[in-house]
Amino acid sequence: MKETYEKRIEKAKLAIQDAENILIGGGAGLSAAAGIEYGGKRFTENFAPFIKKYGLTDMYTSGFFPFPSQEERWAYWANHILVNRYEPSGTQLYKDIFQMVKDKNYFVITTNVDSQFEKSGFVADKVFEVQGNYGYLQCAKGCHNVVYNNESLVREMVDKTEGCKIPSELVPKCPICGGNMDPHLRINQYFVQDDKWDELNESYNHFLHESTGKKIIYLELGVGFNTPGIIRYPFEQMTFNNENATLIRFNKEHPEGAKENREKTIAFTENMYDVVSNIMK
């Protein structure tokens, strides 16, 4: 971070141009930078009845709120899924990142669950959503290895919500055990890793193996310390182990990484949209 902004932009631009492979790691800070924020005005405008009734403060912590009934829980979650997964189209930041890497051999691993990569042009078979996806439901106890598309149900739940409740007949039940269902998110030990998840995990590991020793960019976008073992720590380790690797990190609060990788890391705390735009010039 001692180098000037202009110098870091030029180094990042040249590194990307010279790279054989690019591995993108997308975290919550990326979607927030793209405008999909979980607090502030976006939260208060979309969840006013829930805020008034339950005292909710933001979308992240609201996901853990102990709603008194499944009817109330799904009234909240349907709205949460709608505003984060189905209403937003591909955002400009994600589209710009795609334009930056589309002609390279790339792969994406992300803890985000909003499908922004796929909506913005990234090939679905090159995007590993390791923590799940808002667009699916699963058995709350993981009794079987299948996830279910939820779009039509979510829209119906939102349309029929009254007094922060959905009709009881819309509460989703597992088709196998008859128990409750959850959004397909890694929130406990019952997270379902279906066949598609396994395929993408295999593709990710193949990409890592195929990248051994090559000129590779680890493009770390808004990854914090909530689950650092998925992207941040592995990216540091892989950068250290490959003399031809460069780590490009976008992180406003924690740009500094392992001191052993200091000379191989280009870090940005500046506005992500502006940095990506400048790299593409």
Short mmCIF file of C-alpha atoms in Angstrom, two decimals:
data_model
loop_
_atom_site.label_atom_id
_atom_site.label_comp_id
_atom_site.label_asym_id
_atom_site.label_seq_id
_atom_site.Cartn_x
_atom_site.Cartn_y
_atom_site.Cartn_z
CA MET A 1 0.00 0.00 0.00
CA LYS A 2 3.06 2.30 0.00
CA GLU A 3 2.87 2.64 -3.79
CA THR A 4 0.74 5.31 -5.38
CA TYR A 5 -2.74 4.51 -6.65
CA GLU A 6 -1.61 5.06 -10.24
CA LYS A 7 1.33 2.69 -9.81
CA ARG A 8 -0.90 -0.02 -8.35
CA ILE A 9 -3.40 0.39 -11.19
CA GLU A 10 -0.65 -0.02 -13.77
CA LYS A 11 0.81 -3.07 -12.01
CA ALA A 12 -2.61 -4.72 -11.79
CA LYS A 13 -3.36 -3.98 -15.44
CA LEU A 14 -0.08 -5.50 -16.61
CA ALA A 15 -0.43 -8.52 -14.33
CA ILE A 16 -3.90 -9.30 -15.67
CA GLN A 17 -2.78 -8.85 -19.26
CA ASP A 18 0.12 -11.23 -18.68
CA ALA A 19 -1.82 -13.87 -16.72
CA GLU A 20 -2.52 -17.34 -18.05
CA ASN A 21 -5.23 -18.06 -15.47
CA ILE A 22 -7.37 -15.92 -13.17
CA LEU A 23 -9.04 -17.26 -10.05
CA ILE A 24 -11.68 -14.90 -8.71
CA GLY A 25 -12.74 -15.01 -5.07
CA GLY A 26 -15.92 -13.06 -4.37
CA GLY A 27 -17.02 -12.11 -0.86
CA ALA A 28 -19.78 -10.05 0.74
CA GLY A 29 -17.86 -6.82 0.19
CA LEU A 30 -18.15 -7.31 -3.56
CA SER A 31 -21.95 -7.38 -3.62
CA ALA A 32 -22.06 -4.49 -1.14
CA ALA A 33 -19.80 -2.46 -3.44
CA ALA A 34 -22.13 -3.37 -6.32
CA GLY A 35 -25.08 -1.87 -4.44
CA ILE A 36 -26.60 -4.97 -2.87
CA GLU A 37 -26.25 -3.73 0.69
CA TYR A 38 -27.83 -5.44 3.68
CA GLY A 39 -28.35 -2.34 5.80
CA GLY A 40 -29.18 1.33 5.57
CA LYS A 41 -31.80 2.75 3.24
CA ARG A 42 -32.09 -0.41 1.18
CA PHE A 43 -33.06 -2.36 4.30
CA THR A 44 -35.45 0.22 5.77
CA GLU A 45 -37.27 0.73 2.47
CA ASN A 46 -37.86 -2.98 1.85
CA PHE A 47 -38.56 -4.22 5.38
CA ALA A 48 -40.44 -1.42 7.14
CA PRO A 49 -43.27 -3.66 8.51
CA PHE A 50 -40.75 -6.22 9.83
CA ILE A 51 -38.61 -3.50 11.40
CA LYS A 52 -41.66 -2.05 13.16
CA LYS A 53 -42.95 -5.42 14.40
CA TYR A 54 -39.71 -7.17 15.37
CA GLY A 55 -37.14 -4.39 15.77
CA LEU A 56 -34.90 -5.79 13.03
CA THR A 57 -31.77 -3.79 12.24
CA ASP A 58 -30.29 -5.24 9.02
CA MET A 59 -30.73 -8.12 6.62
CA TYR A 60 -27.76 -10.14 7.84
CA THR A 61 -28.74 -10.39 11.51
CA SER A 62 -32.43 -10.69 10.59
CA GLY A 63 -31.64 -14.05 9.01
CA PHE A 64 -30.95 -15.38 12.53
CA PHE A 65 -33.98 -13.78 14.20
CA PRO A 66 -36.15 -16.29 16.11
CA PHE A 67 -39.47 -15.66 14.40
CA PRO A 68 -42.39 -17.03 16.46
CA SER A 69 -43.81 -19.14 13.63
CA GLN A 70 -42.93 -20.59 10.24
CA GLU A 71 -45.55 -18.29 8.70
CA GLU A 72 -43.68 -15.25 10.04
CA ARG A 73 -40.25 -16.67 9.29
CA TRP A 74 -41.09 -17.28 5.64
CA ALA A 75 -42.80 -13.91 5.24
CA TYR A 76 -39.44 -12.38 6.13
CA TRP A 77 -37.31 -14.81 4.14
CA ALA A 78 -39.43 -14.59 0.99
CA ASN A 79 -38.94 -10.84 0.96
CA HIS A 80 -35.23 -11.22 1.72
CA ILE A 81 -34.78 -13.65 -1.16
CA LEU A 82 -36.84 -11.52 -3.54
CA VAL A 83 -34.90 -8.31 -2.98
CA ASN A 84 -31.47 -9.98 -3.06
CA ARG A 85 -31.87 -12.76 -5.62
CA TYR A 86 -34.78 -12.10 -7.99
CA GLU A 87 -35.27 -8.33 -8.21
CA PRO A 88 -31.69 -7.21 -8.96
CA SER A 89 -30.36 -7.74 -12.46
CA GLY A 90 -26.65 -8.09 -13.09
CA THR A 91 -24.95 -5.04 -11.57
CA GLN A 92 -22.48 -2.84 -13.39
CA LEU A 93 -19.57 -3.75 -11.12
CA TYR A 94 -19.99 -7.48 -11.73
CA LYS A 95 -20.40 -6.83 -15.48
CA ASP A 96 -17.19 -4.81 -15.54
CA ILE A 97 -15.30 -7.56 -13.73
CA PHE A 98 -16.57 -10.03 -16.32
CA GLN A 99 -15.36 -7.79 -19.15
CA MET A 100 -11.96 -7.62 -17.43
CA VAL A 101 -11.51 -11.40 -17.31
CA LYS A 102 -13.74 -12.85 -20.03
CA ASP A 103 -10.92 -13.52 -22.49
CA LYS A 104 -8.81 -15.30 -19.88
CA ASN A 105 -9.02 -18.82 -18.50
CA TYR A 106 -10.95 -17.95 -15.34
CA PHE A 107 -12.83 -19.62 -12.50
CA VAL A 108 -14.88 -18.16 -9.66
CA ILE A 109 -15.27 -19.29 -6.07
CA THR A 110 -17.69 -17.20 -4.06
CA THR A 111 -19.33 -17.14 -0.67
CA ASN A 112 -22.05 -14.88 -2.11
CA VAL A 113 -25.45 -16.46 -2.66
CA ASP A 114 -27.15 -13.90 -4.92
CA SER A 115 -26.23 -15.23 -8.41
CA GLN A 116 -24.69 -11.90 -9.42
CA PHE A 117 -21.79 -13.58 -11.22
CA GLU A 118 -24.07 -15.64 -13.45
CA LYS A 119 -26.46 -12.71 -14.02
CA SER A 120 -23.54 -10.57 -15.16
CA GLY A 121 -22.20 -12.87 -17.86
CA PHE A 122 -19.99 -15.39 -16.10
CA VAL A 123 -20.39 -18.97 -17.33
CA ALA A 124 -22.42 -20.90 -14.75
CA ASP A 125 -20.11 -23.93 -14.92
CA LYS A 126 -17.21 -21.67 -13.88
CA VAL A 127 -18.90 -20.26 -10.76
CA PHE A 128 -18.70 -22.29 -7.54
CA GLU A 129 -21.19 -20.89 -5.00
CA VAL A 130 -19.73 -22.76 -2.09
CA GLN A 131 -22.16 -21.44 0.55
CA GLY A 132 -25.38 -22.07 -1.41
CA ASN A 133 -27.82 -19.92 -3.36
CA TYR A 134 -30.91 -17.91 -2.39
CA GLY A 135 -32.76 -19.39 -5.36
CA TYR A 136 -33.17 -22.83 -3.78
CA LEU A 137 -34.72 -24.54 -0.79
CA GLN A 138 -33.50 -27.63 1.03
CA CYS A 139 -34.73 -29.90 3.81
CA ALA A 140 -33.90 -28.16 7.08
CA LYS A 141 -32.40 -31.41 8.38
CA GLY A 142 -30.72 -32.32 5.10
CA CYS A 143 -32.56 -35.62 4.93
CA HIS A 144 -31.85 -35.97 1.20
CA ASN A 145 -29.37 -34.58 -1.28
CA VAL A 146 -31.63 -32.39 -3.47
CA VAL A 147 -32.35 -28.64 -3.64
CA TYR A 148 -35.50 -27.06 -5.08
CA ASN A 149 -36.01 -23.90 -7.14
CA ASN A 150 -38.08 -21.46 -5.12
CA GLU A 151 -38.84 -18.50 -7.41
CA SER A 152 -42.56 -19.05 -8.00
CA LEU A 153 -43.14 -19.91 -4.33
CA VAL A 154 -41.18 -16.89 -3.11
CA ARG A 155 -43.14 -14.54 -5.33
CA GLU A 156 -46.43 -16.02 -4.16
CA MET A 157 -45.36 -15.74 -0.51
CA VAL A 158 -44.52 -12.06 -0.96
CA ASP A 159 -47.77 -11.35 -2.81
CA LYS A 160 -49.84 -13.00 -0.06
CA THR A 161 -47.99 -11.66 2.98
CA GLU A 162 -50.30 -9.89 5.44
CA GLY A 163 -49.26 -8.63 8.84
CA CYS A 164 -45.76 -10.10 8.36
CA LYS A 165 -47.23 -13.59 7.86
CA ILE A 166 -47.82 -15.87 4.91
CA PRO A 167 -50.80 -18.26 4.64
CA SER A 168 -50.06 -21.55 6.40
CA GLU A 169 -50.57 -23.53 3.20
CA LEU A 170 -47.56 -21.78 1.63
CA VAL A 171 -45.11 -22.84 4.35
CA PRO A 172 -42.71 -25.18 2.50
CA LYS A 173 -42.41 -28.75 3.75
CA CYS A 174 -39.81 -31.34 2.81
CA PRO A 175 -41.27 -33.71 0.18
CA ILE A 176 -39.39 -36.65 1.72
CA CYS A 177 -39.61 -36.34 5.53
CA GLY A 178 -42.39 -33.76 5.79
CA GLY A 179 -40.31 -31.51 8.03
CA ASN A 180 -39.45 -27.83 7.67
CA MET A 181 -37.35 -26.44 4.87
CA ASP A 182 -34.60 -23.81 4.83
CA PRO A 183 -33.11 -21.51 2.22
CA HIS A 184 -30.16 -23.30 0.64
CA LEU A 185 -27.52 -21.57 2.77
CA ARG A 186 -24.65 -22.96 4.81
CA ILE A 187 -26.04 -22.01 8.21
CA ASN A 188 -25.49 -25.32 10.06
CA GLN A 189 -24.31 -28.90 9.66
CA TYR A 190 -27.34 -29.80 7.53
CA PHE A 191 -26.27 -27.84 4.44
CA VAL A 192 -27.02 -29.89 1.32
CA GLN A 193 -24.18 -30.44 -1.12
CA ASP A 194 -26.09 -31.74 -4.12
CA ASP A 195 -24.71 -33.24 -7.34
CA LYS A 196 -24.19 -29.79 -8.91
CA TRP A 197 -22.28 -28.61 -5.85
CA ASP A 198 -20.04 -31.69 -6.08
CA GLU A 199 -19.44 -31.12 -9.80
CA LEU A 200 -18.39 -27.51 -9.26
CA ASN A 201 -16.17 -28.46 -6.33
CA GLU A 202 -14.44 -30.93 -8.63
CA SER A 203 -14.12 -28.26 -11.34
CA TYR A 204 -12.60 -25.87 -8.83
CA ASN A 205 -10.03 -28.42 -7.70
CA HIS A 206 -9.22 -29.23 -11.33
CA PHE A 207 -8.64 -25.52 -12.02
CA LEU A 208 -6.30 -25.30 -9.03
CA HIS A 209 -4.35 -28.34 -10.20
CA GLU A 210 -4.21 -27.09 -13.77
CA SER A 211 -2.90 -23.71 -12.55
CA THR A 212 0.10 -25.15 -10.71
CA GLY A 213 3.21 -23.14 -11.59
CA LYS A 214 1.41 -20.96 -14.14
CA LYS A 215 1.16 -17.19 -14.25
CA ILE A 216 -2.03 -16.83 -12.24
CA ILE A 217 -3.88 -13.92 -10.71
CA TYR A 218 -5.73 -14.51 -7.46
CA LEU A 219 -8.35 -11.76 -7.67
CA GLU A 220 -9.77 -11.37 -4.17
CA LEU A 221 -12.85 -9.15 -4.12
CA GLY A 222 -14.36 -7.97 -0.84
CA VAL A 223 -13.42 -11.01 1.21
CA GLY A 224 -13.42 -10.45 4.96
CA PHE A 225 -12.86 -12.64 8.00
CA ASN A 226 -16.31 -14.19 8.43
CA THR A 227 -15.21 -17.37 6.62
CA PRO A 228 -11.53 -16.71 5.76
CA GLY A 229 -10.78 -20.41 5.32
CA ILE A 230 -12.75 -20.54 2.07
CA ILE A 231 -11.04 -17.81 0.03
CA ARG A 232 -8.71 -15.46 1.90
CA TYR A 233 -6.36 -17.92 3.58
CA PRO A 234 -6.19 -20.35 0.61
CA PHE A 235 -5.44 -17.45 -1.77
CA GLU A 236 -2.58 -16.34 0.48
CA GLN A 237 -1.24 -19.91 0.68
CA MET A 238 -1.46 -20.49 -3.08
CA THR A 239 0.21 -17.15 -3.79
CA PHE A 240 3.06 -18.12 -1.48
CA ASN A 241 3.46 -21.54 -3.10
CA ASN A 242 3.59 -20.29 -6.71
CA GLU A 243 6.47 -18.02 -7.69
CA ASN A 244 4.48 -16.90 -10.75
CA ALA A 245 1.37 -15.86 -8.79
CA THR A 246 0.06 -12.39 -8.07
CA LEU A 247 -2.60 -11.61 -5.48
CA ILE A 248 -4.80 -8.61 -6.26
CA ARG A 249 -6.86 -7.75 -3.19
CA PHE A 250 -9.78 -5.35 -2.93
CA ASN A 251 -10.52 -4.72 0.74
CA LYS A 252 -11.31 -1.40 2.40
CA GLU A 253 -10.66 -2.53 5.98
CA HIS A 254 -8.11 -5.36 5.78
CA PRO A 255 -5.82 -4.89 2.76
CA GLU A 256 -2.72 -6.22 4.46
CA GLY A 257 -1.96 -9.90 4.17
CA ALA A 258 0.89 -12.28 4.87
CA LYS A 259 4.23 -10.47 4.99
CA GLU A 260 5.73 -13.30 2.93
CA ASN A 261 3.50 -12.26 0.01
CA ARG A 262 4.08 -8.53 0.30
CA GLU A 263 6.00 -8.23 -2.96
CA LYS A 264 3.45 -10.38 -4.81
CA THR A 265 0.34 -8.54 -3.59
CA ILE A 266 -1.37 -5.50 -5.10
CA ALA A 267 -3.92 -4.16 -2.61
CA PHE A 268 -6.68 -1.60 -3.09
CA THR A 269 -8.76 0.09 -0.39
CA GLU A 270 -10.26 2.52 -2.89
CA ASN A 271 -13.78 2.28 -4.37
CA MET A 272 -13.95 -1.07 -6.14
CA TYR A 273 -16.01 0.18 -9.09
CA ASP A 274 -13.53 2.99 -9.76
CA VAL A 275 -10.51 0.70 -9.51
CA VAL A 276 -11.96 -1.88 -11.91
CA SER A 277 -12.89 0.90 -14.35
CA ASN A 278 -9.35 2.33 -14.21
CA ILE A 279 -7.75 -1.08 -14.72
CA MET A 280 -9.87 -1.57 -17.85
CA LYS A 281 -8.87 1.78 -19.42
#
